[in-house]
């Protein structure tokens, strides 16, 4: 051992100390399976780690039902149930990867795959031209997280504890961003109302604009006015420009949450958490994530393909399917986790799951699908029907009112659940 002198560096990064490893070397260390669980243990945990995975039996049933063209209700039901355990497995694989990758990379990973089911179902519906299903399913996911999941969490936590407290600054920052994204959906609705024509005559265009006929036909089915070419072009510009700006805001939100103001989000919640040992090695978790994403894409495609026939044959409103039923598939795992955290009196984590997931959908998934539609020539806009826009606005407003004091109880949870049931009833008869 060398003698300590007055030139010996006090810190490791001083003169003569080992230089920190390059970024790619650190990534390679993260991908190394040395000292991590074996591939056999990893996949055994992945497949048999939850009794909920018994529902994976519906994955092959979904494929068989689609290939043999069984009744639409069977095809819809099998695909519907099959996606539930797949959504839970996506969460498991993402969580196992996050344990090894560190806070920043895991945050980006969760941002990408946290709502993978919504993205997959949305793209599948978008490529099949089911723009209304895309919009209602995304809106339904936001409402499900904000009202049903958060409401059940507040209610369950309130039954066990007289009152639960949480970090109000972080909650208000998240709800403010949720309010911003809600307002950006009001603007296209206001623009449409100002520019629309009341009649059903769609021959108001001087220049042929791709997609305008399908858009106006859908508007007529909803009892809304049509747009001329200039107004429709303006609506597309507003939607695409807003989508790009929302993506930038979401990136800034990630930096705010993970780097500059991370103490607001993790200080209280993580301090109580015990360090979790990974059950899967990094490569196994990554390969499982890709495999489940691929399988989910097929099941989502089958699900979307059966919606039209199921809705017509069994007289189920398509908006109800998109707004209520599809989000149940995507949010099943989050629902259980959020309620479980509330029962442990960890409301920061509960609000992070519910409001954070809603922000991901509104500020990341919706703009992403608008841009994907732009690239694939499926003109998805940020214009939601006036009724849907009002429903979203009042829901965000109620959540803001309830979390601004930093406390929750079972009565607040009951309020959120009641509003969700009223909205579900309204869409059933719409």
Coordinates of C-alpha atoms in Angstrom, one line a residue:
X1 CA 0.0 0.0 0.0
X2 CA 1.4 3.4 -1.0
X3 CA 2.2 5.9 1.8
X4 CA -0.2 8.7 2.4
X5 CA 1.3 12.1 1.6
X6 CA 0.1 15.6 1.3
X7 CA -0.4 14.9 -2.4
X8 CA -2.7 11.9 -1.8
X9 CA -6.2 12.8 -3.1
X10 CA -8.9 13.1 -0.5
X11 CA -11.7 11.9 -2.9
X12 CA -11.8 9.0 -5.3
X13 CA -12.1 11.2 -8.3
X14 CA -9.0 13.1 -7.4
X15 CA -5.6 13.0 -9.1
X16 CA -4.4 9.5 -9.6
X17 CA -7.7 7.8 -8.7
X18 CA -9.4 5.4 -11.0
X19 CA -11.4 7.1 -13.8
X20 CA -15.1 6.4 -13.8
X21 CA -16.1 3.8 -16.4
X22 CA -17.4 5.1 -19.7
X23 CA -21.2 5.1 -20.2
X24 CA -21.3 2.1 -22.6
X25 CA -19.1 0.1 -20.1
X26 CA -21.6 0.8 -17.3
X27 CA -24.5 -0.3 -19.6
X28 CA -22.6 -3.5 -20.4
X29 CA -22.2 -4.1 -16.7
X30 CA -25.9 -3.7 -16.3
X31 CA -26.6 -6.3 -19.0
X32 CA -24.1 -8.8 -17.5
X33 CA -25.9 -11.7 -15.9
X34 CA -23.0 -12.6 -13.6
X35 CA -24.2 -12.6 -10.0
X36 CA -27.8 -12.3 -11.1
X37 CA -30.6 -15.0 -11.1
X38 CA -30.2 -17.7 -13.7
X39 CA -32.4 -17.8 -16.8
X40 CA -34.3 -20.8 -15.4
X41 CA -35.1 -19.0 -12.1
X42 CA -35.9 -15.8 -14.0
X43 CA -38.5 -17.3 -16.3
X44 CA -39.9 -19.6 -13.5
X45 CA -40.6 -16.4 -11.5
X46 CA -41.9 -14.6 -14.6
X47 CA -44.5 -17.3 -15.5
X48 CA -45.3 -18.9 -12.2
X49 CA -44.8 -15.9 -9.9
X50 CA -48.5 -15.0 -9.7
X51 CA -51.8 -17.0 -9.6
X52 CA -53.1 -14.3 -12.0
X53 CA -51.0 -15.8 -14.8
X54 CA -53.5 -18.8 -15.0
X55 CA -55.4 -16.4 -17.3
X56 CA -52.6 -16.8 -19.9
X57 CA -54.6 -19.9 -21.0
X58 CA -56.8 -17.4 -22.8
X59 CA -54.0 -16.4 -25.1
X60 CA -54.1 -19.5 -27.3
X61 CA -57.9 -19.5 -27.0
X62 CA -57.9 -16.0 -28.4
X63 CA -55.7 -17.1 -31.4
X64 CA -57.9 -20.2 -32.1
X65 CA -61.1 -18.2 -31.8
X66 CA -59.8 -15.7 -34.3
X67 CA -58.4 -18.2 -36.8
X68 CA -61.6 -20.3 -36.7
X69 CA -63.9 -17.2 -36.8
X70 CA -65.9 -18.1 -33.7
X71 CA -68.7 -15.9 -32.5
X72 CA -67.7 -12.2 -32.1
X73 CA -68.5 -12.3 -28.3
X74 CA -66.2 -15.2 -27.8
X75 CA -63.4 -13.6 -29.8
X76 CA -63.8 -10.3 -27.9
X77 CA -64.0 -12.0 -24.5
X78 CA -61.0 -14.3 -25.0
X79 CA -58.8 -11.5 -26.3
X80 CA -60.1 -9.2 -23.5
X81 CA -59.2 -11.7 -20.7
X82 CA -55.9 -12.6 -22.4
X83 CA -54.6 -9.1 -22.3
X84 CA -55.1 -8.8 -18.5
X85 CA -52.3 -11.1 -17.5
X86 CA -50.1 -9.9 -20.4
X87 CA -50.5 -6.3 -19.0
X88 CA -49.4 -7.6 -15.5
X89 CA -46.4 -9.4 -17.1
X90 CA -45.4 -6.2 -18.9
X91 CA -45.3 -4.5 -15.5
X92 CA -43.3 -7.3 -13.9
X93 CA -40.7 -7.3 -16.7
X94 CA -40.4 -3.5 -16.5
X95 CA -40.1 -3.5 -12.8
X96 CA -37.3 -6.2 -12.8
X97 CA -35.4 -4.2 -15.4
X98 CA -35.8 -1.0 -13.4
X99 CA -34.1 -2.7 -10.3
X100 CA -30.9 -3.0 -12.3
X101 CA -30.8 0.1 -14.5
X102 CA -30.9 2.9 -11.9
X103 CA -33.3 5.7 -11.4
X104 CA -32.9 7.7 -14.6
X105 CA -33.0 4.8 -17.0
X106 CA -35.8 3.0 -15.1
X107 CA -37.8 6.2 -15.2
X108 CA -37.4 6.4 -19.0
X109 CA -38.3 2.7 -19.2
X110 CA -41.4 3.1 -17.1
X111 CA -42.4 6.1 -19.2
X112 CA -42.2 4.0 -22.4
X113 CA -43.7 0.7 -21.2
X114 CA -45.8 1.9 -18.3
X115 CA -48.8 2.2 -20.6
X116 CA -47.6 -0.3 -23.2
X117 CA -51.1 -1.9 -23.5
X118 CA -52.7 1.4 -24.3
X119 CA -50.1 2.1 -26.9
X120 CA -50.4 -1.4 -28.5
X121 CA -54.3 -1.3 -28.5
X122 CA -54.2 2.3 -29.8
X123 CA -51.9 1.5 -32.7
X124 CA -53.9 -1.6 -33.6
X125 CA -57.1 0.4 -33.6
X126 CA -55.4 3.3 -35.5
X127 CA -54.1 1.0 -38.3
X128 CA -57.6 -0.5 -38.7
X129 CA -59.1 3.0 -39.0
X130 CA -61.0 2.8 -35.7
X131 CA -60.3 6.4 -34.7
X132 CA -63.2 6.6 -32.3
X133 CA -62.0 3.5 -30.4
X134 CA -58.5 5.1 -30.2
X135 CA -59.9 8.3 -28.7
X136 CA -62.4 6.7 -26.3
X137 CA -60.0 4.1 -25.1
X138 CA -57.3 6.7 -24.3
X139 CA -59.9 9.0 -22.6
X140 CA -61.2 6.0 -20.7
X141 CA -57.7 5.1 -19.5
X142 CA -57.3 8.6 -18.1
X143 CA -60.7 8.6 -16.4
X144 CA -60.2 5.0 -15.1
X145 CA -56.9 6.0 -13.4
X146 CA -58.1 9.4 -12.1
X147 CA -61.6 8.3 -10.9
X148 CA -61.9 4.5 -10.5
X149 CA -58.4 3.5 -9.4
X150 CA -57.7 6.5 -7.3
X151 CA -61.2 6.4 -5.9
X152 CA -60.9 2.7 -4.9
X153 CA -57.5 3.5 -3.4
X154 CA -58.8 6.4 -1.3
X155 CA -61.8 4.3 -0.3
X156 CA -59.8 1.2 0.7
X157 CA -57.2 3.3 2.6
X158 CA -59.9 5.3 4.3
X159 CA -61.6 2.2 5.6
X160 CA -58.4 1.1 7.3
X161 CA -57.0 4.5 8.4
X162 CA -59.0 7.5 9.6
X163 CA -57.0 9.8 7.4
X164 CA -54.0 9.4 5.1
X165 CA -51.5 12.1 4.3
X166 CA -49.3 12.6 1.3
X167 CA -46.7 15.0 -0.1
X168 CA -49.0 17.8 -1.4
X169 CA -46.4 19.7 -3.5
X170 CA -45.6 16.8 -5.8
X171 CA -49.3 15.9 -6.1
X172 CA -50.2 19.4 -7.1
X173 CA -47.4 19.6 -9.6
X174 CA -48.7 16.4 -11.2
X175 CA -52.3 17.5 -11.2
X176 CA -51.4 20.9 -12.7
X177 CA -49.7 19.1 -15.6
X178 CA -52.8 16.9 -15.9
X179 CA -54.9 20.2 -16.0
X180 CA -52.7 21.6 -18.8
X181 CA -53.1 18.5 -21.0
X182 CA -56.9 18.7 -20.4
X183 CA -56.9 22.3 -21.5
X184 CA -55.1 21.4 -24.7
X185 CA -58.0 19.1 -25.6
X186 CA -60.5 21.9 -24.9
X187 CA -58.8 24.1 -27.6
X188 CA -59.4 21.7 -30.6
X189 CA -63.0 21.3 -29.4
X190 CA -63.5 25.0 -29.2
X191 CA -61.9 25.4 -32.7
X192 CA -64.2 22.8 -34.1
X193 CA -67.3 24.4 -32.6
X194 CA -66.3 27.8 -34.2
X195 CA -65.6 26.4 -37.6
X196 CA -68.2 23.6 -38.1
X197 CA -71.2 23.7 -40.3
X198 CA -74.5 22.5 -39.0
X199 CA -75.7 20.7 -42.1
X200 CA -74.9 17.2 -43.3
X201 CA -73.6 18.4 -46.7
X202 CA -69.9 17.6 -46.8
X203 CA -69.3 19.1 -50.2
X204 CA -68.0 22.3 -48.7
X205 CA -64.4 21.8 -49.8
X206 CA -62.8 23.5 -52.7
X207 CA -59.7 21.4 -52.4
X208 CA -59.6 17.7 -51.8
X209 CA -58.0 17.0 -48.4
X210 CA -57.2 13.4 -47.5
X211 CA -59.3 12.1 -44.6
X212 CA -61.8 14.9 -44.6
X213 CA -64.7 12.8 -45.9
X214 CA -64.2 10.1 -43.3
X215 CA -63.8 12.7 -40.6
X216 CA -67.1 14.5 -41.6
X217 CA -68.9 11.2 -41.9
X218 CA -67.9 10.3 -38.3
X219 CA -69.0 13.8 -37.2
X220 CA -72.4 13.3 -38.7
X221 CA -72.8 10.0 -36.9
X222 CA -72.1 11.8 -33.7
X223 CA -74.6 14.6 -34.5
X224 CA -71.8 17.1 -35.0
X225 CA -71.2 19.6 -37.8
X226 CA -68.8 19.1 -40.7
X227 CA -65.7 21.1 -41.5
X228 CA -64.5 22.6 -44.8
X229 CA -61.0 21.9 -46.1
X230 CA -59.4 25.0 -44.5
X231 CA -60.9 24.2 -41.1
X232 CA -60.0 20.6 -41.3
X233 CA -56.5 21.4 -42.3
X234 CA -56.3 23.9 -39.4
X235 CA -57.6 21.2 -36.9
X236 CA -54.8 18.8 -38.1
X237 CA -52.2 21.5 -37.7
X238 CA -53.4 22.4 -34.2
X239 CA -53.4 18.7 -33.2
X240 CA -50.0 17.8 -34.6
X241 CA -48.4 21.0 -33.2
X242 CA -49.9 20.5 -29.8
X243 CA -48.8 16.8 -29.8
X244 CA -45.2 17.8 -30.4
X245 CA -45.4 20.5 -27.7
X246 CA -46.9 18.0 -25.2
X247 CA -44.1 15.6 -25.8
X248 CA -41.6 18.3 -25.0
X249 CA -43.5 19.1 -21.8
X250 CA -43.6 15.5 -20.9
X251 CA -39.8 15.2 -21.3
X252 CA -39.4 18.3 -19.1
X253 CA -41.7 16.6 -16.6
X254 CA -39.5 13.5 -16.5
X255 CA -36.4 15.7 -15.9
X256 CA -38.3 17.5 -13.2
X257 CA -39.5 14.2 -11.6
X258 CA -36.3 12.2 -11.9
X259 CA -33.5 14.8 -11.7
X260 CA -34.1 18.4 -10.6
X261 CA -36.9 17.8 -8.1
X262 CA -36.7 14.1 -7.4
X263 CA -36.9 14.7 -3.7
X264 CA -40.5 15.7 -4.0
X265 CA -41.4 12.4 -5.4
X266 CA -39.2 9.8 -3.8
X267 CA -38.0 11.1 -0.4
X268 CA -41.0 10.1 1.7
X269 CA -42.1 7.1 -0.3
X270 CA -38.8 5.4 -1.0
X271 CA -37.5 5.9 2.5
X272 CA -40.0 3.4 3.8
X273 CA -39.4 0.9 1.1
X274 CA -37.0 -2.0 1.7
X275 CA -34.5 -2.7 -1.1
X276 CA -36.0 -5.3 -3.4
X277 CA -33.9 -8.2 -4.7
X278 CA -34.2 -8.8 -8.4
X279 CA -35.8 -12.1 -9.3
X280 CA -34.8 -12.0 -13.0
X281 CA -31.5 -11.2 -14.7
X282 CA -31.4 -8.2 -17.0
X283 CA -31.3 -10.1 -20.3
X284 CA -34.1 -12.4 -19.3
X285 CA -36.3 -9.5 -18.2
X286 CA -35.5 -7.6 -21.5
X287 CA -36.3 -10.7 -23.6
X288 CA -39.5 -11.3 -21.6
X289 CA -40.5 -7.7 -22.1
X290 CA -40.1 -8.0 -25.9
X291 CA -41.9 -11.3 -26.1
X292 CA -44.9 -10.2 -24.1
X293 CA -45.1 -7.0 -26.1
X294 CA -45.2 -9.0 -29.3
X295 CA -47.9 -11.4 -28.0
X296 CA -49.9 -8.5 -26.6
X297 CA -49.9 -6.8 -30.1
X298 CA -51.5 -9.9 -31.6
X299 CA -54.2 -10.1 -28.9
X300 CA -54.9 -6.4 -29.2
X301 CA -55.3 -6.8 -32.9
X302 CA -57.8 -9.6 -32.4
X303 CA -59.6 -7.6 -29.8
X304 CA -60.0 -4.5 -31.9
X305 CA -61.1 -6.6 -35.0
X306 CA -64.0 -8.1 -33.0
X307 CA -65.3 -4.8 -31.5
X308 CA -67.4 -3.7 -34.4
X309 CA -69.3 -7.0 -34.8
X310 CA -69.7 -7.4 -31.0
X311 CA -71.1 -3.9 -30.6
X312 CA -73.6 -4.4 -33.4
X313 CA -74.7 -8.0 -32.6
X314 CA -75.1 -7.5 -28.8
X315 CA -76.2 -3.8 -28.9
X316 CA -73.3 -2.5 -26.8
X317 CA -72.4 1.1 -27.5
X318 CA -68.9 1.4 -29.0
X319 CA -68.0 4.4 -26.9
X320 CA -68.8 2.3 -23.8
X321 CA -66.5 -0.4 -25.0
X322 CA -63.7 2.0 -25.6
X323 CA -64.2 4.2 -22.5
X324 CA -65.1 1.6 -19.9
X325 CA -64.2 -2.0 -21.0
X326 CA -60.8 -1.6 -22.7
X327 CA -59.3 0.5 -19.8
X328 CA -60.2 -2.3 -17.4
X329 CA -57.9 -4.6 -19.4
X330 CA -55.0 -2.1 -19.3
X331 CA -55.4 -0.9 -15.7
X332 CA -56.1 -4.2 -14.0
X333 CA -52.5 -4.6 -12.6
X334 CA -52.2 -0.9 -11.7
X335 CA -55.6 -1.1 -9.9
X336 CA -54.4 -3.9 -7.6
X337 CA -51.0 -2.2 -6.9
X338 CA -52.6 1.2 -6.2
X339 CA -55.1 -0.2 -3.7
X340 CA -52.4 -2.4 -2.0
X341 CA -50.2 0.7 -1.5
X342 CA -53.2 2.6 -0.1
X343 CA -53.8 -0.2 2.4
X344 CA -50.1 0.2 3.5
X345 CA -50.8 4.0 4.0
X346 CA -48.3 4.9 1.2
X347 CA -50.4 7.5 -0.6
X348 CA -47.5 9.1 -2.4
X349 CA -47.0 5.8 -4.3
X350 CA -50.8 5.5 -4.9
X351 CA -51.0 9.0 -6.4
X352 CA -47.8 8.4 -8.3
X353 CA -49.4 5.4 -9.9
X354 CA -52.8 6.9 -10.7
X355 CA -52.1 10.5 -11.6
X356 CA -48.7 9.6 -13.1
X357 CA -50.2 7.0 -15.4
X358 CA -52.9 9.5 -16.5
X359 CA -50.2 12.0 -17.3
X360 CA -48.3 9.4 -19.3
X361 CA -51.4 8.8 -21.4
X362 CA -52.4 12.4 -21.8
X363 CA -49.0 13.9 -22.4
X364 CA -47.1 10.9 -24.0
X365 CA -49.4 8.2 -25.4
X366 CA -52.1 10.5 -27.0
X367 CA -49.5 12.8 -28.7
X368 CA -47.5 9.7 -29.8
X369 CA -50.5 8.2 -31.5
X370 CA -51.3 11.5 -33.2
X371 CA -47.8 11.5 -34.7
X372 CA -48.0 7.8 -35.6
X373 CA -51.3 8.5 -37.4
X374 CA -49.6 11.4 -39.1
X375 CA -46.8 9.1 -40.4
X376 CA -49.3 6.3 -41.4
X377 CA -51.8 8.7 -43.0
X378 CA -54.5 8.0 -40.4
X379 CA -55.5 11.5 -39.4
X380 CA -56.0 11.2 -35.6
X381 CA -56.7 14.6 -34.1
X382 CA -57.0 15.9 -30.6
X383 CA -60.6 16.9 -31.2
X384 CA -62.9 15.0 -28.8
X385 CA -66.6 15.4 -28.8
X386 CA -67.9 18.2 -26.6
X387 CA -69.4 15.8 -24.2
X388 CA -66.2 13.8 -23.8
X389 CA -64.1 17.0 -23.3
X390 CA -66.5 18.3 -20.6
X391 CA -66.4 14.9 -18.8
X392 CA -62.6 15.0 -18.8
X393 CA -62.5 18.6 -17.6
X394 CA -64.8 18.0 -14.6
X395 CA -63.0 14.8 -13.7
X396 CA -59.6 16.6 -13.5
X397 CA -61.3 19.5 -11.6
X398 CA -62.7 17.1 -9.0
X399 CA -59.3 15.4 -8.5
X400 CA -57.6 18.7 -8.1
X401 CA -60.0 19.8 -5.4
X402 CA -59.6 16.5 -3.5
X403 CA -55.8 16.4 -3.4
X404 CA -55.0 20.0 -2.8
X405 CA -55.1 19.6 1.1
X406 CA -52.6 16.6 1.1
X407 CA -55.1 14.4 2.9
X408 CA -57.5 11.6 1.8
X409 CA -60.3 9.6 3.4
X410 CA -63.0 7.1 2.3
X411 CA -65.6 9.8 1.5
X412 CA -63.3 11.3 -1.1
X413 CA -62.8 7.9 -2.6
X414 CA -66.6 7.4 -2.7
X415 CA -67.0 10.7 -4.6
X416 CA -64.5 9.7 -7.3
X417 CA -66.1 6.3 -7.7
X418 CA -69.6 7.8 -7.9
X419 CA -68.5 10.3 -10.7
X420 CA -67.0 7.4 -12.6
X421 CA -70.2 5.3 -12.4
X422 CA -72.3 8.3 -13.6
X423 CA -69.9 8.8 -16.6
X424 CA -70.2 5.0 -17.4
X425 CA -74.0 5.3 -17.3
X426 CA -73.9 8.3 -19.6
X427 CA -71.8 6.5 -22.1
X428 CA -74.0 3.4 -22.0
X429 CA -77.0 5.4 -23.1
X430 CA -75.1 7.8 -25.4

